[in-house]
Structure formats: structure tokens, C-alpha cells
Amino acid sequence: MGDALQGKTTTPAATGPHGAWTGSPRATPGRLAALDVARGLSISLVVLGHTPLPAWLNGPLTTVRLPLLFFISGYLFNWERYRHRPGRLAWERARRLLLPYVTAGLATFLFWLVARRPVDPAAQAVPWYRPLLGWLYGSSSDEWMVFNLPLWFLPASFWGQVIFWGLLRAVGHRSFAVQAAVAVAAGLGGAGLGRWAHLPWSVDVALATQPFFWVGWFVRQRVGLRLPATAWLAGTALWLAALGMNGPVAVNARAYGQPLWFYAGGLGACLLALRLAAALAAWHPARAVLGFLGRHSMVVLAFHVGLAFPVLAHLLQWWLGDALLGAWGLYWLWGLAMTAGLGWIVERSPWLATLLEGVPVPARTAKAERVPPRPAEQVTA
């Protein structure tokens, strides 16, 4: 998930008249704990949403988890680094997003083919090659990516960042009002395309989520993470209003409802989530757990459905004679715990960090630090 899923932050950059970008960053080194916590909170909600969660609880969360990841990606997007180097952006995002997509996709497909399909009648009803074709197409569909559906987010995030570069290239020097209008227009265009067809590598979703990228970037330019109380209070009100007017959404299925309410609710939820993340970051246990999940959210995303959930179901079936598929709380905690364990292993293996998190081997820090290196640019299913 690129910026949203890993890496250190860079600092807010100064803006000129009318909010136009001036290109002079204000340096404050180091990782912002609140962003790690926000990323960990978001990926925890993603895992929760893939359990058999009751609709009354899952519905409100659908408007938070993926918008927050895209928002964080926009917040961390390093325009100054890539302004004149789109090839560098494409290369580094391919390494950070598409390499894990390939590696985790092949690993979980083989696990599905060898270990899951022979004992699952529902899986046997799906031709063995169909999920592989769906993975190559890179768009969300239960039938075509049945082995590991959440992987769709990685190509969507790749194209989202590439498109966002183009948006800033075109209007980054203009006023914030013009930038906002163009971001919303791109989003509406993507939402419209998604109703017509699910494009390869989720390009339509990448377009539809541009308002979240842009608002994250806007917040970084203007206030950083020190949001005033009025911002998160207004965000809460906006989120609740959108829930009432638009209801639950499903970004992967292109079910946005009324797009403007979708954006309003998602952005309101992001402001509320940032406030919550800042509060949790001040509490050491939450900062430690959610921060770790945030730093390894790529691994959590890639393996909770494709590996952790099936392993738990098999263990419960063997031990109790019942897979307890409705025990959403148990699956949620297991999905987080098992993938966190994988993250712990990845953190100690430079080659696994490269293959599964896109971290270049030479950039790995010393073992004593146990902290992933600062990515080239970071921001956010």
C-alpha cells in the first residue's frame, strides 16, 4: 500500500498565495507515531471487515477504512521528490506495491491451489486457472480472486499515486479551490467508470479515490496532524450525516452510493480517525500494537485472508470439528496476530522485507533499530 502502508513521513511543505505549492519543506525528522497508529487502525478495520461481521457494525466501518488509507497516502506524498521525475515515482511505487503484489499473490495462490482447493468443495467448483487470471487482471471479484481478494488494493494504490502525480503536475501550482475541483472531477469520473466496467488493475478505483489523496495532501500543507477540535467535530458530524444519507459503501465492488456523500462521509471519517489515532498514540500499549501493525500493514493486508483465516479454520475444524466461521472476533484477533508474527519475521529478514514490503535491501537499518527505513515518499483499503 505504498505510502499508506509503510515508511516514515516527510514534513509539511510551505504553501504560497492561494495555497499554491512553493516547494520549500519544513523539516521535522522522524516518523510520526500518530500516522503509524492511524495506518494500524485502518488495516485493523480492513481485517475486521473481512470477517463475518454483523451488518450493523460493518456498515459504518466501510466508510472509514479504505478512505483513511488513501488519505494517508495523499498526506505522505512527496511531490517535491517526484515533481520532475515521474519515472522515479513509477519505479519506486512498482517496487513497493507491485513487487509485494506479485510475491504475495503467487504465494497465496499456490497455497490455495495445493492446500485449500483439494479439501474445499466450493473452491473445487472454481477452475484452478480462473483466480490466476483474476490476479493478473488486478481487479476485485470474488470469483476471479477467490484465493486472496484484498490484493486488489495494491495495483489500485499504485495507479492512484501515479494519477495523483499527474493531478499535481497539472494543477499543483493553482489555487486549492482549482485543485479540489479537479480532484473531485477525477473522482466522479472514476466512480462513473466503475459503474460501467471494472478496469484492469483497478484504474477506475484509483481515479475514484483521488479526492482522498488530495485532501490528505491538503491537510499536510495547511495544518499537518495538529487538527483543531472544530475539524474533527465537523468531521464527525459529516460522517454521521453521510451514513444517514448514503449508507454503507464498498469501494472494491464500486458501490459508492451517491459519490458526493461518499466523499463527504469518507473525509469526515478520516478527520475523526486522525483525532482518535493521535489520542491512541499517546497511550503506550496502543502505540506499540497499532504502530507495529501500521509499519507492517503490507504483510497484514496480503496474508490475513489468503493465509491466516484458512489456517485458523483448518485448526478449529481439526480440534473442535467445527470451523466456527461465524466467530468474527476470533478470526479478527487471529488474523492480526498471525500476520503480525509474519511482520516480525519480515522485519528481521532483508530479503523478505524486499519481496513482501518492497523495502530495498541496502536501505534496511541495523538490526538493533528494528525500524523500517524511510521510504522515498509515503502516504494510503
CSV table of C-alpha atoms in Angstrom, one decimal:
chain,number,residue,atom,x,y,z
A,1,MET,CA,0.0,0.0,0.0
A,2,GLY,CA,2.9,2.1,-0.7
A,3,ASP,CA,2.9,5.3,1.4
A,4,ALA,CA,-0.1,4.5,3.3
A,5,LEU,CA,1.2,1.1,4.3
A,6,GLN,CA,4.7,1.8,5.3
A,7,GLY,CA,7.5,4.3,5.9
A,8,LYS,CA,8.5,7.5,7.6
A,9,THR,CA,6.8,10.7,6.9
A,10,THR,CA,8.3,13.8,5.5
A,11,THR,CA,7.3,17.2,6.8
A,12,PRO,CA,4.6,19.6,5.7
A,13,ALA,CA,5.7,21.9,3.0
A,14,ALA,CA,5.1,25.5,2.8
A,15,THR,CA,2.4,27.0,0.5
A,16,GLY,CA,2.3,30.3,-1.2
A,17,PRO,CA,-0.5,32.7,-2.1
A,18,HIS,CA,-3.9,31.0,-2.6
A,19,GLY,CA,-2.4,27.8,-1.2
A,20,ALA,CA,-0.2,27.0,-4.2
A,21,TRP,CA,2.8,24.8,-3.6
A,22,THR,CA,6.1,26.7,-3.1
A,23,GLY,CA,8.3,23.7,-2.8
A,24,SER,CA,10.0,24.5,0.5
A,25,PRO,CA,9.6,21.8,3.1
A,26,ARG,CA,9.8,22.4,6.8
A,27,ALA,CA,12.0,19.7,8.1
A,28,THR,CA,11.0,17.8,11.2
A,29,PRO,CA,12.8,14.4,11.1
A,30,GLY,CA,11.4,11.1,12.2
A,31,ARG,CA,8.3,9.0,12.0
A,32,LEU,CA,5.1,10.5,13.3
A,33,ALA,CA,3.6,7.9,15.7
A,34,ALA,CA,0.1,9.1,15.0
A,35,LEU,CA,0.4,8.2,11.3
A,36,ASP,CA,1.7,4.7,12.2
A,37,VAL,CA,-1.2,4.3,14.6
A,38,ALA,CA,-3.7,5.6,12.0
A,39,ARG,CA,-2.3,3.2,9.5
A,40,GLY,CA,-2.5,0.3,12.0
A,41,LEU,CA,-6.1,1.3,13.0
A,42,SER,CA,-7.1,1.3,9.3
A,43,ILE,CA,-5.6,-2.0,8.5
A,44,SER,CA,-7.1,-3.5,11.7
A,45,LEU,CA,-10.5,-2.3,10.4
A,46,VAL,CA,-9.8,-3.9,7.0
A,47,VAL,CA,-9.1,-7.2,8.6
A,48,LEU,CA,-12.3,-6.9,10.8
A,49,GLY,CA,-14.3,-6.1,7.7
A,50,HIS,CA,-13.3,-9.4,6.1
A,51,THR,CA,-14.7,-11.4,8.9
A,52,PRO,CA,-18.4,-12.3,9.1
A,53,LEU,CA,-19.1,-9.0,11.0
A,54,PRO,CA,-22.7,-8.1,11.7
A,55,ALA,CA,-24.0,-5.7,9.2
A,56,TRP,CA,-25.0,-3.1,11.8
A,57,LEU,CA,-21.3,-2.8,12.8
A,58,ASN,CA,-19.7,-3.4,9.4
A,59,GLY,CA,-21.8,-0.8,7.6
A,60,PRO,CA,-20.4,2.3,9.3
A,61,LEU,CA,-16.8,1.0,9.1
A,62,THR,CA,-17.0,0.6,5.3
A,63,THR,CA,-16.9,4.4,5.1
A,64,VAL,CA,-13.7,4.7,7.1
A,65,ARG,CA,-11.1,2.0,6.5
A,66,LEU,CA,-10.2,2.4,2.8
A,67,PRO,CA,-10.7,6.2,2.6
A,68,LEU,CA,-8.3,6.5,5.5
A,69,LEU,CA,-5.6,4.5,3.8
A,70,PHE,CA,-5.9,6.6,0.6
A,71,PHE,CA,-6.0,9.8,2.8
A,72,ILE,CA,-2.7,8.8,4.5
A,73,SER,CA,-1.1,8.1,1.1
A,74,GLY,CA,-2.0,11.6,0.0
A,75,TYR,CA,-0.7,13.1,3.2
A,76,LEU,CA,2.7,11.5,2.8
A,77,PHE,CA,3.0,12.0,-1.0
A,78,ASN,CA,6.4,13.7,-1.6
A,79,TRP,CA,5.6,15.9,-4.5
A,80,GLU,CA,9.0,17.7,-4.3
A,81,ARG,CA,10.8,14.4,-4.8
A,82,TYR,CA,8.9,13.4,-7.9
A,83,ARG,CA,7.8,16.7,-9.4
A,84,HIS,CA,10.2,16.3,-12.4
A,85,ARG,CA,10.8,12.6,-12.1
A,86,PRO,CA,7.6,10.6,-12.8
A,87,GLY,CA,9.8,7.6,-13.9
A,88,ARG,CA,11.3,7.5,-10.4
A,89,LEU,CA,7.8,7.6,-8.9
A,90,ALA,CA,6.6,4.7,-11.1
A,91,TRP,CA,9.7,2.6,-10.4
A,92,GLU,CA,9.7,3.1,-6.6
A,93,ARG,CA,5.9,2.6,-6.4
A,94,ALA,CA,6.2,-0.6,-8.5
A,95,ARG,CA,8.8,-1.9,-6.1
A,96,ARG,CA,6.9,-1.0,-3.0
A,97,LEU,CA,3.4,-2.1,-4.3
A,98,LEU,CA,3.6,-4.3,-7.3
A,99,LEU,CA,6.5,-6.5,-6.2
A,100,PRO,CA,4.6,-7.5,-3.0
A,101,TYR,CA,1.5,-7.9,-5.2
A,102,VAL,CA,3.4,-10.4,-7.3
A,103,THR,CA,5.2,-12.2,-4.4
A,104,ALA,CA,2.2,-12.5,-2.0
A,105,GLY,CA,-0.1,-13.2,-4.9
A,106,LEU,CA,1.9,-16.2,-6.1
A,107,ALA,CA,2.5,-17.5,-2.6
A,108,THR,CA,-1.2,-17.4,-1.6
A,109,PHE,CA,-2.4,-18.7,-5.0
A,110,LEU,CA,-0.1,-21.7,-4.6
A,111,PHE,CA,-1.4,-22.2,-1.0
A,112,TRP,CA,-4.9,-22.1,-2.3
A,113,LEU,CA,-4.2,-24.5,-5.1
A,114,VAL,CA,-2.2,-27.0,-3.1
A,115,ALA,CA,-3.6,-26.8,0.4
A,116,ARG,CA,-7.1,-25.3,0.2
A,117,ARG,CA,-8.7,-26.4,-3.1
A,118,PRO,CA,-8.3,-30.1,-2.6
A,119,VAL,CA,-10.4,-30.1,0.6
A,120,ASP,CA,-12.9,-27.4,-0.2
A,121,PRO,CA,-15.8,-28.3,-2.5
A,122,ALA,CA,-16.6,-24.6,-3.1
A,123,ALA,CA,-13.0,-24.0,-4.2
A,124,GLN,CA,-13.1,-27.1,-6.4
A,125,ALA,CA,-16.1,-25.6,-8.3
A,126,VAL,CA,-13.8,-22.8,-9.5
A,127,PRO,CA,-11.5,-23.7,-12.4
A,128,TRP,CA,-7.9,-23.7,-11.0
A,129,TYR,CA,-6.7,-21.1,-13.5
A,130,ARG,CA,-9.5,-18.6,-13.0
A,131,PRO,CA,-8.1,-17.0,-9.8
A,132,LEU,CA,-4.7,-16.7,-11.5
A,133,LEU,CA,-6.3,-14.8,-14.4
A,134,GLY,CA,-8.1,-12.6,-12.0
A,135,TRP,CA,-4.9,-11.8,-10.2
A,136,LEU,CA,-3.3,-10.9,-13.5
A,137,TYR,CA,-6.2,-8.6,-14.3
A,138,GLY,CA,-5.8,-7.0,-10.8
A,139,SER,CA,-9.4,-6.0,-10.0
A,140,SER,CA,-11.7,-7.1,-7.2
A,141,SER,CA,-14.0,-10.1,-7.9
A,142,ASP,CA,-14.8,-13.0,-5.5
A,143,GLU,CA,-14.9,-15.4,-8.4
A,144,TRP,CA,-11.7,-14.3,-10.1
A,145,MET,CA,-9.5,-13.6,-7.0
A,146,VAL,CA,-11.1,-16.1,-4.6
A,147,PHE,CA,-7.7,-17.1,-3.1
A,148,ASN,CA,-6.9,-13.6,-1.8
A,149,LEU,CA,-9.3,-10.9,-2.7
A,150,PRO,CA,-7.7,-8.0,-0.7
A,151,LEU,CA,-4.7,-7.9,-3.0
A,152,TRP,CA,-6.7,-5.7,-5.4
A,153,PHE,CA,-5.8,-2.7,-3.3
A,154,LEU,CA,-2.1,-2.8,-4.2
A,155,PRO,CA,-2.4,-2.1,-8.0
A,156,ALA,CA,-5.2,0.4,-7.2
A,157,SER,CA,-2.8,2.2,-4.8
A,158,PHE,CA,-0.1,2.1,-7.5
A,159,TRP,CA,-2.2,3.8,-10.1
A,160,GLY,CA,-3.8,6.1,-7.5
A,161,GLN,CA,-0.3,7.6,-6.8
A,162,VAL,CA,0.6,7.8,-10.4
A,163,ILE,CA,-2.6,9.6,-11.3
A,164,PHE,CA,-2.2,11.9,-8.3
A,165,TRP,CA,1.2,12.9,-9.6
A,166,GLY,CA,-0.5,13.8,-12.9
A,167,LEU,CA,-3.1,15.8,-11.0
A,168,LEU,CA,-0.5,17.8,-9.1
A,169,ARG,CA,1.6,18.3,-12.2
A,170,ALA,CA,-1.4,19.8,-14.0
A,171,VAL,CA,-2.9,22.0,-11.2
A,172,GLY,CA,-0.5,21.8,-8.2
A,173,HIS,CA,0.6,25.4,-8.9
A,174,ARG,CA,-3.0,26.6,-9.0
A,175,SER,CA,-5.2,27.6,-6.0
A,176,PHE,CA,-6.5,25.0,-3.7
A,177,ALA,CA,-10.0,25.6,-5.0
A,178,VAL,CA,-8.9,24.6,-8.5
A,179,GLN,CA,-7.0,21.6,-7.2
A,180,ALA,CA,-10.1,20.5,-5.2
A,181,ALA,CA,-12.3,20.9,-8.2
A,182,VAL,CA,-10.0,18.8,-10.4
A,183,ALA,CA,-9.7,16.1,-7.7
A,184,VAL,CA,-13.4,15.8,-7.3
A,185,ALA,CA,-13.9,15.7,-11.1
A,186,ALA,CA,-11.4,12.9,-11.4
A,187,GLY,CA,-13.1,11.1,-8.5
A,188,LEU,CA,-16.6,11.4,-10.1
A,189,GLY,CA,-15.2,10.2,-13.4
A,190,GLY,CA,-13.6,7.2,-11.8
A,191,ALA,CA,-16.9,6.4,-9.9
A,192,GLY,CA,-18.8,6.6,-13.2
A,193,LEU,CA,-16.3,4.4,-15.0
A,194,GLY,CA,-16.6,1.8,-12.2
A,195,ARG,CA,-20.3,1.5,-12.7
A,196,TRP,CA,-19.7,0.7,-16.4
A,197,ALA,CA,-16.7,-1.6,-16.0
A,198,HIS,CA,-14.1,-2.7,-13.5
A,199,LEU,CA,-10.9,-1.6,-15.3
A,200,PRO,CA,-7.7,-3.6,-15.2
A,201,TRP,CA,-5.5,-3.1,-12.1
A,202,SER,CA,-8.4,-1.2,-10.6
A,203,VAL,CA,-7.6,2.0,-12.5
A,204,ASP,CA,-11.2,3.2,-12.1
A,205,VAL,CA,-10.9,2.9,-8.3
A,206,ALA,CA,-7.6,4.8,-8.5
A,207,LEU,CA,-9.4,7.7,-10.2
A,208,ALA,CA,-12.4,7.5,-7.8
A,209,THR,CA,-10.2,7.9,-4.7
A,210,GLN,CA,-8.4,11.0,-5.9
A,211,PRO,CA,-10.3,13.3,-3.6
A,212,PHE,CA,-9.0,11.3,-0.6
A,213,PHE,CA,-5.4,11.6,-1.9
A,214,TRP,CA,-5.8,15.3,-2.4
A,215,VAL,CA,-7.4,16.2,0.9
A,216,GLY,CA,-4.7,14.2,2.7
A,217,TRP,CA,-2.1,16.3,0.8
A,218,PHE,CA,-4.1,19.5,1.5
A,219,VAL,CA,-4.2,18.8,5.3
A,220,ARG,CA,-0.4,18.3,5.3
A,221,GLN,CA,0.2,21.6,3.6
A,222,ARG,CA,-2.1,23.6,5.8
A,223,VAL,CA,-2.1,22.2,9.3
A,224,GLY,CA,-0.3,18.8,9.5
A,225,LEU,CA,-1.6,16.5,12.1
A,226,ARG,CA,-2.5,19.2,14.6
A,227,LEU,CA,-6.1,19.4,13.6
A,228,PRO,CA,-8.2,21.9,15.6
A,229,ALA,CA,-11.1,20.5,17.6
A,230,THR,CA,-13.5,22.1,15.3
A,231,ALA,CA,-12.1,20.0,12.4
A,232,TRP,CA,-12.7,16.6,14.0
A,233,LEU,CA,-16.1,17.7,15.4
A,234,ALA,CA,-17.2,18.8,12.0
A,235,GLY,CA,-15.8,15.6,10.5
A,236,THR,CA,-17.8,13.5,13.0
A,237,ALA,CA,-21.0,15.4,12.1
A,238,LEU,CA,-20.2,15.0,8.4
A,239,TRP,CA,-19.5,11.3,8.7
A,240,LEU,CA,-22.8,10.7,10.6
A,241,ALA,CA,-24.8,12.7,8.1
A,242,ALA,CA,-23.3,10.8,5.2
A,243,LEU,CA,-24.1,7.5,6.9
A,244,GLY,CA,-27.7,8.6,7.2
A,245,MET,CA,-28.0,9.9,3.6
A,246,ASN,CA,-25.8,7.3,1.8
A,247,GLY,CA,-25.4,4.3,4.0
A,248,PRO,CA,-22.6,1.7,3.7
A,249,VAL,CA,-20.2,1.6,0.7
A,250,ALA,CA,-18.0,-1.0,-0.9
A,251,VAL,CA,-15.0,0.5,-2.7
A,252,ASN,CA,-13.8,-2.8,-4.1
A,253,ALA,CA,-17.2,-3.5,-5.5
A,254,ARG,CA,-17.6,0.1,-6.8
A,255,ALA,CA,-20.7,0.6,-4.7
A,256,TYR,CA,-20.2,4.2,-3.8
A,257,GLY,CA,-23.8,5.2,-3.5
A,258,GLN,CA,-24.1,9.0,-4.1
A,259,PRO,CA,-20.5,9.9,-4.8
A,260,LEU,CA,-20.5,13.3,-3.2
A,261,TRP,CA,-21.9,11.9,0.0
A,262,PHE,CA,-19.3,9.1,-0.3
A,263,TYR,CA,-16.5,11.7,-0.4
A,264,ALA,CA,-18.1,13.8,2.4
A,265,GLY,CA,-18.5,10.8,4.7
A,266,GLY,CA,-15.1,9.4,4.0
A,267,LEU,CA,-13.3,12.6,4.5
A,268,GLY,CA,-15.3,13.3,7.7
A,269,ALA,CA,-14.3,9.8,8.9
A,270,CYS,CA,-10.7,10.5,8.1
A,271,LEU,CA,-10.6,13.6,10.3
A,272,LEU,CA,-12.3,11.7,13.1
A,273,ALA,CA,-9.9,8.7,12.7
A,274,LEU,CA,-6.8,11.1,12.8
A,275,ARG,CA,-8.1,12.5,16.1
A,276,LEU,CA,-8.5,9.0,17.5
A,277,ALA,CA,-5.1,8.0,16.3
A,278,ALA,CA,-3.5,11.0,17.9
A,279,ALA,CA,-5.1,10.1,21.2
A,280,LEU,CA,-4.1,6.4,20.9
A,281,ALA,CA,-0.6,7.4,20.0
A,282,ALA,CA,-0.3,9.0,23.5
A,283,TRP,CA,-1.0,5.6,25.1
A,284,HIS,CA,2.0,3.4,25.0
A,285,PRO,CA,0.2,0.0,24.6
A,286,ALA,CA,-1.9,1.2,21.7
A,287,ARG,CA,1.1,3.0,20.2
A,288,ALA,CA,3.1,-0.2,20.3
A,289,VAL,CA,0.5,-2.5,18.9
A,290,LEU,CA,-1.1,-0.3,16.3
A,291,GLY,CA,2.2,1.2,15.4
A,292,PHE,CA,3.7,-2.2,14.7
A,293,LEU,CA,0.6,-3.2,12.6
A,294,GLY,CA,0.9,0.1,10.8
A,295,ARG,CA,4.6,-0.4,9.9
A,296,HIS,CA,3.8,-3.9,8.6
A,297,SER,CA,0.4,-3.2,7.2
A,298,MET,CA,1.5,-4.6,3.8
A,299,VAL,CA,2.0,-8.0,5.3
A,300,VAL,CA,-1.3,-7.8,7.2
A,301,LEU,CA,-3.1,-6.9,4.1
A,302,ALA,CA,-1.5,-9.5,1.9
A,303,PHE,CA,-1.9,-12.5,4.2
A,304,HIS,CA,-4.9,-12.2,6.5
A,305,VAL,CA,-7.4,-13.6,4.0
A,306,GLY,CA,-5.1,-15.6,1.9
A,307,LEU,CA,-3.3,-17.4,4.8
A,308,ALA,CA,-4.3,-16.6,8.3
A,309,PHE,CA,-8.1,-17.1,8.1
A,310,PRO,CA,-7.8,-20.5,6.2
A,311,VAL,CA,-5.2,-21.8,8.7
A,312,LEU,CA,-7.5,-20.9,11.7
A,313,ALA,CA,-10.5,-22.5,10.0
A,314,HIS,CA,-8.5,-25.7,9.5
A,315,LEU,CA,-7.2,-25.8,13.0
A,316,LEU,CA,-10.7,-25.3,14.5
A,317,GLN,CA,-12.1,-28.0,12.2
A,318,TRP,CA,-9.4,-30.4,13.3
A,319,TRP,CA,-9.6,-29.5,17.0
A,320,LEU,CA,-13.3,-28.9,17.6
A,321,GLY,CA,-14.9,-30.4,14.5
A,322,ASP,CA,-16.3,-27.0,13.6
A,323,ALA,CA,-14.5,-24.2,11.8
A,324,LEU,CA,-16.6,-21.6,13.7
A,325,LEU,CA,-16.9,-19.5,10.6
A,326,GLY,CA,-19.2,-17.1,12.3
A,327,ALA,CA,-16.8,-16.3,15.2
A,328,TRP,CA,-15.8,-12.9,13.7
A,329,GLY,CA,-14.0,-11.7,16.9
A,330,LEU,CA,-11.8,-14.8,17.0
A,331,TYR,CA,-10.9,-14.5,13.3
A,332,TRP,CA,-10.2,-10.9,13.6
A,333,LEU,CA,-7.7,-11.4,16.5
A,334,TRP,CA,-6.1,-14.4,14.8
A,335,GLY,CA,-5.8,-12.5,11.5
A,336,LEU,CA,-4.0,-9.7,13.2
A,337,ALA,CA,-1.8,-11.9,15.5
A,338,MET,CA,-0.7,-14.3,12.8
A,339,THR,CA,0.1,-11.5,10.3
A,340,ALA,CA,1.9,-9.5,13.0
A,341,GLY,CA,4.0,-12.6,13.6
A,342,LEU,CA,4.8,-12.7,9.9
A,343,GLY,CA,5.7,-9.0,10.1
A,344,TRP,CA,8.1,-9.7,13.0
A,345,ILE,CA,9.8,-12.3,10.8
A,346,VAL,CA,9.9,-10.0,7.8
A,347,GLU,CA,11.4,-7.2,9.9
A,348,ARG,CA,14.4,-9.5,10.6
A,349,SER,CA,14.9,-10.6,7.0
A,350,PRO,CA,16.1,-8.0,4.5
A,351,TRP,CA,15.1,-10.2,1.5
A,352,LEU,CA,11.7,-10.9,2.8
A,353,ALA,CA,11.3,-7.2,3.5
A,354,THR,CA,12.1,-6.6,-0.1
A,355,LEU,CA,9.8,-9.2,-1.5
A,356,LEU,CA,6.8,-8.6,0.8
A,357,GLU,CA,7.1,-5.0,1.7
A,358,GLY,CA,9.1,-3.6,-1.2
A,359,VAL,CA,11.9,-2.3,1.0
A,360,PRO,CA,15.2,-2.1,-0.9
A,361,VAL,CA,17.8,-4.3,0.8
A,362,PRO,CA,20.6,-1.7,1.1
A,363,ALA,CA,18.2,0.7,2.8
A,364,ARG,CA,17.5,-1.7,5.7
A,365,THR,CA,18.6,-0.3,9.0
A,366,ALA,CA,20.8,-2.1,11.5
A,367,LYS,CA,19.1,-4.9,13.4
A,368,ALA,CA,19.3,-3.0,16.6
A,369,GLU,CA,17.0,-0.3,15.3
A,370,ARG,CA,14.2,-2.7,14.2
A,371,VAL,CA,12.6,0.1,12.3
A,372,PRO,CA,11.8,0.0,8.6
A,373,PRO,CA,13.7,2.7,6.6
A,374,ARG,CA,12.2,5.9,5.4
A,375,PRO,CA,10.5,5.3,2.0
A,376,ALA,CA,11.1,7.6,-0.8
A,377,GLU,CA,7.7,9.1,-0.4
A,378,GLN,CA,5.0,8.0,1.8
A,379,VAL,CA,1.4,8.3,2.3
A,380,THR,CA,-2.7,5.4,1.6
A,381,ALA,CA,-8.0,-0.5,1.7
